[in-house]
PDB file of C-alpha atoms and ligand atoms in Angstrom:
ATOM      1  CA  MET A  30     125.010  74.107 128.979  1.00 53.00           C
ATOM      2  CA  ARG A  31     126.589  70.975 130.492  1.00 59.00           C
ATOM      3  CA  GLN A  32     127.915  68.170 128.328  1.00 83.00           C
ATOM      4  CA  ARG A  33     126.005  64.951 128.875  1.00 96.00           C
ATOM      5  CA  LYS A  34     127.316  61.797 127.210  1.00 96.00           C
ATOM      6  CA  PRO A  35     124.472  60.286 125.169  1.00 98.00           C
ATOM      7  CA  LEU A  36     123.011  56.973 126.284  1.00 98.00           C
ATOM      8  CA  VAL A  37     121.232  54.606 123.904  1.00 98.00           C
ATOM      9  CA  VAL A  38     119.200  51.839 125.518  1.00 98.00           C
ATOM     10  CA  ALA A  39     117.831  48.702 123.852  1.00 98.00           C
ATOM     11  CA  ASN A  40     114.627  47.382 125.418  1.00 98.00           C
ATOM     12  CA  TRP A  41     114.056  43.956 123.899  1.00 98.00           C
ATOM     13  CA  LYS A  42     110.860  43.439 125.927  1.00 98.00           C
ATOM     14  CA  MET A  43     109.873  39.722 125.737  1.00 98.00           C
ATOM     15  CA  ASN A  44     111.681  39.213 122.424  1.00 98.00           C
ATOM     16  CA  GLY A  45     114.993  37.921 121.185  1.00 98.00           C
ATOM     17  CA  ASP A  46     116.991  34.726 121.319  1.00 98.00           C
ATOM     18  CA  GLN A  47     120.583  33.473 121.458  1.00 97.00           C
ATOM     19  CA  HIS A  48     121.050  34.408 117.813  1.00 98.00           C
ATOM     20  CA  LEU A  49     120.148  38.038 118.524  1.00 98.00           C
ATOM     21  CA  VAL A  50     122.434  38.043 121.567  1.00 98.00           C
ATOM     22  CA  HIS A  51     125.344  37.078 119.303  1.00 98.00           C
ATOM     23  CA  GLN A  52     124.385  39.455 116.498  1.00 98.00           C
ATOM     24  CA  VAL A  53     124.057  42.447 118.820  1.00 98.00           C
ATOM     25  CA  SER A  54     127.084  41.705 120.997  1.00 98.00           C
ATOM     26  CA  ASP A  55     129.319  41.020 117.965  1.00 98.00           C
ATOM     27  CA  SER A  56     128.118  44.151 116.127  1.00 98.00           C
ATOM     28  CA  LEU A  57     128.619  46.405 119.129  1.00 98.00           C
ATOM     29  CA  ALA A  58     132.000  44.908 120.007  1.00 98.00           C
ATOM     30  CA  ALA A  59     133.216  45.653 116.469  1.00 97.00           C
ATOM     31  CA  LEU A  60     132.576  49.402 116.839  1.00 96.00           C
ATOM     32  CA  SER A  61     135.383  51.845 117.479  1.00 94.00           C
ATOM     33  CA  GLY A  62     135.765  55.590 117.798  1.00 92.00           C
ATOM     34  CA  ALA A  63     133.524  57.954 119.719  1.00 91.00           C
ATOM     35  CA  LEU A  64     130.526  55.976 120.905  1.00 96.00           C
ATOM     36  CA  PRO A  65     127.626  56.887 123.153  1.00 97.00           C
ATOM     37  CA  ASP A  66     127.052  54.834 126.273  1.00 98.00           C
ATOM     38  CA  ILE A  67     125.122  51.771 125.111  1.00 98.00           C
ATOM     39  CA  LEU A  68     122.881  49.719 127.393  1.00 98.00           C
ATOM     40  CA  ILE A  69     121.230  46.452 126.368  1.00 98.00           C
ATOM     41  CA  CYS A  70     118.184  45.299 128.343  1.00 98.00           C
ATOM     42  CA  PRO A  71     117.327  41.822 127.076  1.00 98.00           C
ATOM     43  CA  PRO A  72     115.049  39.382 128.898  1.00 98.00           C
ATOM     44  CA  VAL A  73     117.041  38.619 132.078  1.00 98.00           C
ATOM     45  CA  ILE A  74     117.582  34.993 131.067  1.00 97.00           C
ATOM     46  CA  PHE A  75     120.022  36.257 128.407  1.00 98.00           C
ATOM     47  CA  LEU A  76     122.084  38.554 130.643  1.00 98.00           C
ATOM     48  CA  SER A  77     124.741  35.963 131.311  1.00 96.00           C
ATOM     49  CA  ASN A  78     125.005  35.086 127.596  1.00 96.00           C
ATOM     50  CA  PHE A  79     126.396  38.500 126.696  1.00 97.00           C
ATOM     51  CA  PRO A  80     130.193  38.551 126.667  1.00 97.00           C
ATOM     52  CA  LYS A  81     131.570  41.406 128.772  1.00 96.00           C
ATOM     53  CA  HIS A  82     132.735  44.248 126.522  1.00 97.00           C
ATOM     54  CA  PRO A  83     133.615  47.900 127.164  1.00 97.00           C
ATOM     55  CA  ASN A  84     131.375  49.067 124.271  1.00 97.00           C
ATOM     56  CA  TYR A  85     128.148  48.204 126.101  1.00 98.00           C
ATOM     57  CA  CYS A  86     126.646  47.483 129.473  1.00 98.00           C
ATOM     58  CA  LEU A  87     123.652  45.409 130.486  1.00 98.00           C
ATOM     59  CA  GLY A  88     120.412  46.075 132.251  1.00 98.00           C
ATOM     60  CA  ALA A  89     117.091  44.515 133.205  1.00 98.00           C
ATOM     61  CA  GLN A  90     113.585  45.588 132.225  1.00 98.00           C
ATOM     62  CA  ASN A  91     112.022  45.236 135.672  1.00 98.00           C
ATOM     63  CA  LEU A  92     112.804  44.242 139.257  1.00 98.00           C
ATOM     64  CA  SER A  93     110.968  43.310 142.420  1.00 98.00           C
ATOM     65  CA  GLU A  94     110.335  45.964 145.040  1.00 98.00           C
ATOM     66  CA  GLN A  95     110.994  43.239 147.637  1.00 98.00           C
ATOM     67  CA  PRO A  96     114.501  42.386 148.839  1.00 98.00           C
ATOM     68  CA  ALA A  97     114.097  38.563 148.879  1.00 98.00           C
ATOM     69  CA  GLY A  98     111.721  35.862 149.995  1.00 98.00           C
ATOM     70  CA  ALA A  99     108.530  34.074 149.008  1.00 98.00           C
ATOM     71  CA  PHE A 100     107.676  36.058 145.874  1.00 98.00           C
ATOM     72  CA  THR A 101     107.276  33.423 143.176  1.00 98.00           C
ATOM     73  CA  GLY A 102     108.457  34.508 139.777  1.00 97.00           C
ATOM     74  CA  GLU A 103     110.091  37.730 140.963  1.00 98.00           C
ATOM     75  CA  ILE A 104     113.741  38.749 140.604  1.00 98.00           C
ATOM     76  CA  SER A 105     115.508  40.957 143.124  1.00 98.00           C
ATOM     77  CA  ALA A 106     117.778  43.907 142.457  1.00 98.00           C
ATOM     78  CA  VAL A 107     120.714  42.103 144.079  1.00 98.00           C
ATOM     79  CA  MET A 108     120.188  39.106 141.777  1.00 98.00           C
ATOM     80  CA  LEU A 109     120.155  41.383 138.734  1.00 98.00           C
ATOM     81  CA  ALA A 110     123.400  42.996 139.823  1.00 98.00           C
ATOM     82  CA  GLN A 111     124.944  39.559 140.342  1.00 97.00           C
ATOM     83  CA  ALA A 112     123.785  38.537 136.845  1.00 97.00           C
ATOM     84  CA  GLY A 113     125.722  41.446 135.335  1.00 97.00           C
ATOM     85  CA  ALA A 114     123.163  44.257 135.196  1.00 98.00           C
ATOM     86  CA  SER A 115     124.314  47.788 135.958  1.00 98.00           C
ATOM     87  CA  HIS A 116     120.947  49.412 135.138  1.00 98.00           C
ATOM     88  CA  VAL A 117     117.269  48.554 135.357  1.00 98.00           C
ATOM     89  CA  ILE A 118     114.271  50.046 133.559  1.00 98.00           C
ATOM     90  CA  VAL A 119     111.630  51.047 136.107  1.00 98.00           C
ATOM     91  CA  GLY A 120     108.036  52.077 135.485  1.00 98.00           C
ATOM     92  CA  HIS A 121     107.877  51.293 131.772  1.00 98.00           C
ATOM     93  CA  SER A 122     104.374  52.132 130.568  1.00 98.00           C
ATOM     94  CA  GLU A 123     103.735  48.471 129.743  1.00 98.00           C
ATOM     95  CA  ARG A 124     104.416  47.629 133.404  1.00 98.00           C
ATOM     96  CA  ARG A 125     102.211  50.504 134.561  1.00 98.00           C
ATOM     97  CA  THR A 126      99.367  49.683 132.163  1.00 97.00           C
ATOM     98  CA  LEU A 127      99.433  45.888 131.876  1.00 98.00           C
ATOM     99  CA  TYR A 128     100.655  45.014 135.377  1.00 97.00           C
ATOM    100  CA  GLY A 129      99.083  47.807 137.398  1.00 97.00           C
ATOM    101  CA  GLU A 130     102.307  49.416 138.586  1.00 98.00           C
ATOM    102  CA  THR A 131     101.431  52.574 140.488  1.00 97.00           C
ATOM    103  CA  ASN A 132     103.603  55.612 141.058  1.00 97.00           C
ATOM    104  CA  SER A 133     104.280  54.466 144.623  1.00 96.00           C
ATOM    105  CA  LEU A 134     105.295  50.958 143.524  1.00 98.00           C
ATOM    106  CA  VAL A 135     107.594  52.528 140.945  1.00 98.00           C
ATOM    107  CA  ALA A 136     109.177  54.630 143.714  1.00 98.00           C
ATOM    108  CA  ALA A 137     109.713  51.497 145.822  1.00 98.00           C
ATOM    109  CA  LYS A 138     111.411  49.819 142.856  1.00 98.00           C
ATOM    110  CA  VAL A 139     113.692  52.815 142.314  1.00 98.00           C
ATOM    111  CA  ALA A 140     114.674  52.598 145.985  1.00 98.00           C
ATOM    112  CA  ARG A 141     115.432  48.905 145.684  1.00 98.00           C
ATOM    113  CA  ALA A 142     117.468  49.388 142.511  1.00 98.00           C
ATOM    114  CA  LEU A 143     119.604  52.132 144.038  1.00 98.00           C
ATOM    115  CA  ALA A 144     120.188  50.140 147.225  1.00 98.00           C
ATOM    116  CA  ALA A 145     121.656  47.343 145.092  1.00 98.00           C
ATOM    117  CA  GLY A 146     123.871  49.740 143.150  1.00 98.00           C
ATOM    118  CA  LEU A 147     121.769  49.613 139.974  1.00 98.00           C
ATOM    119  CA  THR A 148     121.032  52.791 137.998  1.00 98.00           C
ATOM    120  CA  PRO A 149     117.273  53.137 137.507  1.00 98.00           C
ATOM    121  CA  VAL A 150     116.064  54.226 134.068  1.00 98.00           C
ATOM    122  CA  LEU A 151     112.783  55.775 135.185  1.00 98.00           C
ATOM    123  CA  CYS A 152     110.126  55.865 132.459  1.00 98.00           C
ATOM    124  CA  VAL A 153     107.507  58.600 132.460  1.00 98.00           C
ATOM    125  CA  GLY A 154     104.986  59.583 129.828  1.00 98.00           C
ATOM    126  CA  GLU A 155     101.446  60.562 129.034  1.00 98.00           C
ATOM    127  CA  THR A 156      98.683  58.849 127.060  1.00 98.00           C
ATOM    128  CA  ALA A 157      97.229  60.295 123.858  1.00 98.00           C
ATOM    129  CA  ALA A 158      94.099  61.296 125.774  1.00 98.00           C
ATOM    130  CA  GLN A 159      96.103  63.088 128.460  1.00 98.00           C
ATOM    131  CA  ARG A 160      98.033  64.982 125.778  1.00 98.00           C
ATOM    132  CA  ALA A 161      94.796  65.914 124.015  1.00 98.00           C
ATOM    133  CA  GLU A 162      93.486  67.268 127.343  1.00 98.00           C
ATOM    134  CA  GLU A 163      96.723  69.246 127.780  1.00 98.00           C
ATOM    135  CA  LYS A 164      97.600  67.236 130.881  1.00 98.00           C
ATOM    136  CA  THR A 165     101.046  66.124 129.725  1.00 98.00           C
ATOM    137  CA  PHE A 166     103.017  68.292 132.147  1.00 98.00           C
ATOM    138  CA  GLN A 167     100.688  67.489 135.038  1.00 98.00           C
ATOM    139  CA  VAL A 168     101.029  63.728 134.478  1.00 98.00           C
ATOM    140  CA  LEU A 169     104.803  63.952 134.195  1.00 98.00           C
ATOM    141  CA  ALA A 170     105.065  66.107 137.306  1.00 98.00           C
ATOM    142  CA  GLU A 171     103.043  63.540 139.275  1.00 98.00           C
ATOM    143  CA  GLN A 172     105.153  60.635 138.016  1.00 98.00           C
ATOM    144  CA  LEU A 173     108.397  62.446 138.885  1.00 98.00           C
ATOM    145  CA  ASP A 174     107.118  63.760 142.217  1.00 98.00           C
ATOM    146  CA  ALA A 175     106.177  60.249 143.347  1.00 97.00           C
ATOM    147  CA  VAL A 176     109.804  59.236 143.085  1.00 98.00           C
ATOM    148  CA  TYR A 177     111.896  62.306 143.834  1.00 98.00           C
ATOM    149  CA  SER A 178     109.938  64.770 145.972  1.00 95.00           C
ATOM    150  CA  ALA A 179     110.642  62.860 149.194  1.00 93.00           C
ATOM    151  CA  GLN A 180     113.999  61.485 148.038  1.00 97.00           C
ATOM    152  CA  PRO A 181     115.720  64.182 145.950  1.00 97.00           C
ATOM    153  CA  GLN A 182     119.086  62.504 146.523  1.00 97.00           C
ATOM    154  CA  TRP A 183     117.971  59.672 144.210  1.00 98.00           C
ATOM    155  CA  LEU A 184     117.995  61.986 141.225  1.00 97.00           C
ATOM    156  CA  ALA A 185     121.752  62.257 140.715  1.00 97.00           C
ATOM    157  CA  ALA A 186     121.974  58.468 140.323  1.00 97.00           C
ATOM    158  CA  SER A 187     119.051  58.175 137.891  1.00 98.00           C
ATOM    159  CA  VAL A 188     118.363  58.264 134.175  1.00 98.00           C
ATOM    160  CA  ILE A 189     114.939  59.521 133.055  1.00 98.00           C
ATOM    161  CA  ALA A 190     113.197  58.257 129.914  1.00 98.00           C
ATOM    162  CA  TYR A 191     110.360  60.299 128.449  1.00 98.00           C
ATOM    163  CA  GLU A 192     108.153  57.786 126.674  1.00 98.00           C
ATOM    164  CA  PRO A 193     104.819  59.147 125.476  1.00 98.00           C
ATOM    165  CA  LEU A 194     102.468  56.148 125.332  1.00 98.00           C
ATOM    166  CA  TRP A 195     101.066  57.278 121.994  1.00 98.00           C
ATOM    167  CA  ALA A 196     104.534  56.915 120.458  1.00 97.00           C
ATOM    168  CA  ILE A 197     105.523  53.502 121.808  1.00 97.00           C
ATOM    169  CA  GLY A 198     105.341  50.804 119.164  1.00 94.00           C
ATOM    170  CA  THR A 199     103.063  52.920 116.984  1.00 96.00           C
ATOM    171  CA  GLY A 200     105.460  54.421 114.452  1.00 94.00           C
ATOM    172  CA  ASN A 201     104.073  57.761 115.603  1.00 96.00           C
ATOM    173  CA  THR A 202     107.325  59.292 116.855  1.00 96.00           C
ATOM    174  CA  ALA A 203     107.238  62.589 118.719  1.00 97.00           C
ATOM    175  CA  THR A 204     108.675  65.356 116.599  1.00 98.00           C
ATOM    176  CA  PRO A 205     112.082  66.625 117.751  1.00 98.00           C
ATOM    177  CA  GLU A 206     110.352  69.842 118.834  1.00 98.00           C
ATOM    178  CA  GLN A 207     107.717  67.977 120.864  1.00 98.00           C
ATOM    179  CA  ALA A 208     110.424  65.891 122.518  1.00 98.00           C
ATOM    180  CA  GLN A 209     112.581  68.935 123.319  1.00 98.00           C
ATOM    181  CA  GLN A 210     109.629  70.832 124.791  1.00 98.00           C
ATOM    182  CA  VAL A 211     108.843  67.986 127.180  1.00 98.00           C
ATOM    183  CA  HIS A 212     112.479  67.230 128.015  1.00 98.00           C
ATOM    184  CA  ALA A 213     113.031  70.881 128.907  1.00 98.00           C
ATOM    185  CA  PHE A 214     109.987  70.705 131.185  1.00 98.00           C
ATOM    186  CA  ILE A 215     111.304  67.521 132.802  1.00 98.00           C
ATOM    187  CA  ARG A 216     114.701  69.105 133.426  1.00 98.00           C
ATOM    188  CA  GLN A 217     112.998  72.116 134.962  1.00 98.00           C
ATOM    189  CA  GLN A 218     111.075  69.784 137.282  1.00 98.00           C
ATOM    190  CA  LEU A 219     114.240  67.879 138.180  1.00 98.00           C
ATOM    191  CA  ALA A 220     115.872  71.145 139.237  1.00 98.00           C
ATOM    192  CA  ARG A 221     113.141  71.520 141.866  1.00 97.00           C
ATOM    193  CA  TYR A 222     114.413  68.350 143.534  1.00 98.00           C
ATOM    194  CA  ASP A 223     118.156  68.917 143.086  1.00 97.00           C
ATOM    195  CA  ALA A 224     119.267  72.033 141.238  1.00 97.00           C
ATOM    196  CA  ALA A 225     122.903  70.935 141.206  1.00 97.00           C
ATOM    197  CA  ALA A 226     122.213  67.459 139.803  1.00 97.00           C
ATOM    198  CA  ALA A 227     119.505  68.329 137.255  1.00 98.00           C
ATOM    199  CA  PRO A 228     121.813  69.660 134.500  1.00 97.00           C
ATOM    200  CA  ASP A 229     123.770  66.382 134.521  1.00 97.00           C
ATOM    201  CA  VAL A 230     120.836  63.941 134.510  1.00 98.00           C
ATOM    202  CA  ARG A 231     120.375  62.211 131.181  1.00 98.00           C
ATOM    203  CA  ILE A 232     116.852  62.425 129.780  1.00 98.00           C
ATOM    204  CA  LEU A 233     116.208  59.876 127.036  1.00 98.00           C
ATOM    205  CA  TYR A 234     113.408  59.922 124.500  1.00 98.00           C
ATOM    206  CA  GLY A 235     111.536  56.687 123.753  1.00 98.00           C
ATOM    207  CA  GLY A 236     108.773  55.980 121.270  1.00 98.00           C
ATOM    208  CA  SER A 237     109.277  54.610 117.753  1.00 97.00           C
ATOM    209  CA  VAL A 238     112.907  55.727 117.501  1.00 98.00           C
ATOM    210  CA  ASN A 239     114.543  54.289 114.405  1.00 97.00           C
ATOM    211  CA  ALA A 240     117.667  54.728 112.302  1.00 96.00           C
ATOM    212  CA  GLY A 241     115.905  57.357 110.195  1.00 97.00           C
ATOM    213  CA  ASN A 242     114.709  59.677 112.973  1.00 97.00           C
ATOM    214  CA  SER A 243     117.270  59.268 115.762  1.00 97.00           C
ATOM    215  CA  ALA A 244     119.746  61.935 114.592  1.00 97.00           C
ATOM    216  CA  SER A 245     117.122  64.698 114.523  1.00 97.00           C
ATOM    217  CA  LEU A 246     115.932  63.741 118.007  1.00 97.00           C
ATOM    218  CA  PHE A 247     119.502  63.613 119.353  1.00 97.00           C
ATOM    219  CA  ALA A 248     120.142  67.065 117.899  1.00 96.00           C
ATOM    220  CA  GLN A 249     117.800  68.575 120.503  1.00 97.00           C
ATOM    221  CA  ALA A 250     119.494  70.247 123.468  1.00 96.00           C
ATOM    222  CA  ASP A 251     117.790  68.177 126.165  1.00 98.00           C
ATOM    223  CA  VAL A 252     117.482  64.843 124.335  1.00 98.00           C
ATOM    224  CA  ASP A 253     120.395  62.877 125.756  1.00 98.00           C
ATOM    225  CA  GLY A 254     119.788  59.591 123.994  1.00 98.00           C
ATOM    226  CA  ALA A 255     117.013  57.116 123.406  1.00 98.00           C
ATOM    227  CA  LEU A 256     115.190  54.127 124.783  1.00 98.00           C
ATOM    228  CA  VAL A 257     114.634  51.921 121.746  1.00 98.00           C
ATOM    229  CA  GLY A 258     112.140  49.062 121.567  1.00 98.00           C
ATOM    230  CA  GLY A 259     111.298  47.581 118.164  1.00 98.00           C
ATOM    231  CA  ALA A 260     114.337  48.914 116.301  1.00 98.00           C
ATOM    232  CA  SER A 261     116.689  47.417 118.907  1.00 98.00           C
ATOM    233  CA  LEU A 262     115.733  43.917 117.712  1.00 98.00           C
ATOM    234  CA  ASN A 263     117.634  44.484 114.476  1.00 98.00           C
ATOM    235  CA  ALA A 264     121.383  44.679 115.105  1.00 98.00           C
ATOM    236  CA  THR A 265     122.071  46.794 112.003  1.00 98.00           C
ATOM    237  CA  ASP A 266     119.366  49.322 112.854  1.00 98.00           C
ATOM    238  CA  PHE A 267     120.383  49.486 116.488  1.00 98.00           C
ATOM    239  CA  VAL A 268     124.028  50.087 115.596  1.00 97.00           C
ATOM    240  CA  ALA A 269     122.945  52.866 113.209  1.00 97.00           C
ATOM    241  CA  ILE A 270     120.959  54.511 116.010  1.00 98.00           C
ATOM    242  CA  CYS A 271     123.943  54.252 118.347  1.00 98.00           C
ATOM    243  CA  LEU A 272     126.252  55.776 115.755  1.00 97.00           C
ATOM    244  CA  SER A 273     123.877  58.681 115.235  1.00 97.00           C
ATOM    245  CA  ALA A 274     124.395  59.651 118.891  1.00 96.00           C
ATOM    246  CA  LYS A 275     127.649  61.484 119.267  1.00 74.00           C
ATOM    247  CA  GLY A 276     130.064  59.868 121.715  1.00 57.00           C
ATOM    248  CA  GLU A 277     132.549  61.712 123.888  1.00 48.00           C
TER     249      GLU A 277
HETATM  250  C1  PEP B   6     109.893  50.986 124.414  1.00 67.14           C
HETATM  251  O1  PEP B   6     109.738  49.800 124.477  1.00 67.14           O
HETATM  252  O2  PEP B   6     110.181  51.589 125.445  1.00 67.14           O
HETATM  253  C2  PEP B   6     109.770  51.662 123.126  1.00 67.14           C
HETATM  254  C3  PEP B   6     110.044  52.937 123.075  1.00 67.14           C
HETATM  255  O3  PEP B   6     109.378  50.908 122.059  1.00 67.14           O
HETATM  256  P1  PEP B   6     109.402  51.347 120.502  1.00 67.14           P
HETATM  257  O4  PEP B   6     110.783  51.894 120.231  1.00 67.14           O
HETATM  258  O5  PEP B   6     109.130  50.075 119.764  1.00 67.14           O
HETATM  259  O6  PEP B   6     108.366  52.390 120.313  1.00 67.14           O
END
């Protein structure tokens, strides 16, 4: 089994303020010892307020699939990179559900992110109904295929986040066994696109991760970190989650 350095991602969604920027950046900067990779994705307006520090990097929660031009309200991948982002979340279920992002739009966004040198954190996941109908693997395969079947070379530069919709913001976390089963399936799928890259791709779990359940999730062989929503808005909780992921 390959060693993959854990990655813990904070997705603030449309939350947070200057105070939280300071709390989180100060708390993370004070950490020492073996840390996971830590990525903070605040609303983009706060990117430039984070002091640069080796303990964390910064990302965005979305990007435009367009390079530039008359697209009011949109932000390009190049702009995000210039604002200090190294990563961008793509295809979060809230974007897919609330803003109609299709698998093909998500693929276009991944392309745009990679062209600007950003690492896409591609979110995939099934609804409660799809799980009940035993369609989880089918849904995930379609979401992954849309991005990587034609462009397998994108895989090596990607992070995947498995985020079952029934677990996001609900307190209904997947069990470690459920997460591992799906992550193993995802890794198997990834090997179909690029067998050499698949063992090194980090697959994060997202969905009601907190300081009390993160360690048992991270103990699973194919859970390489977490995408954390609600619990990332509390600096103490987020630090505890980060510390429960073993660093190098
Ligand atoms: C998310 O926003 O991607 C998420 C997983 O949220 P939460 O941790 O609040 O479930």
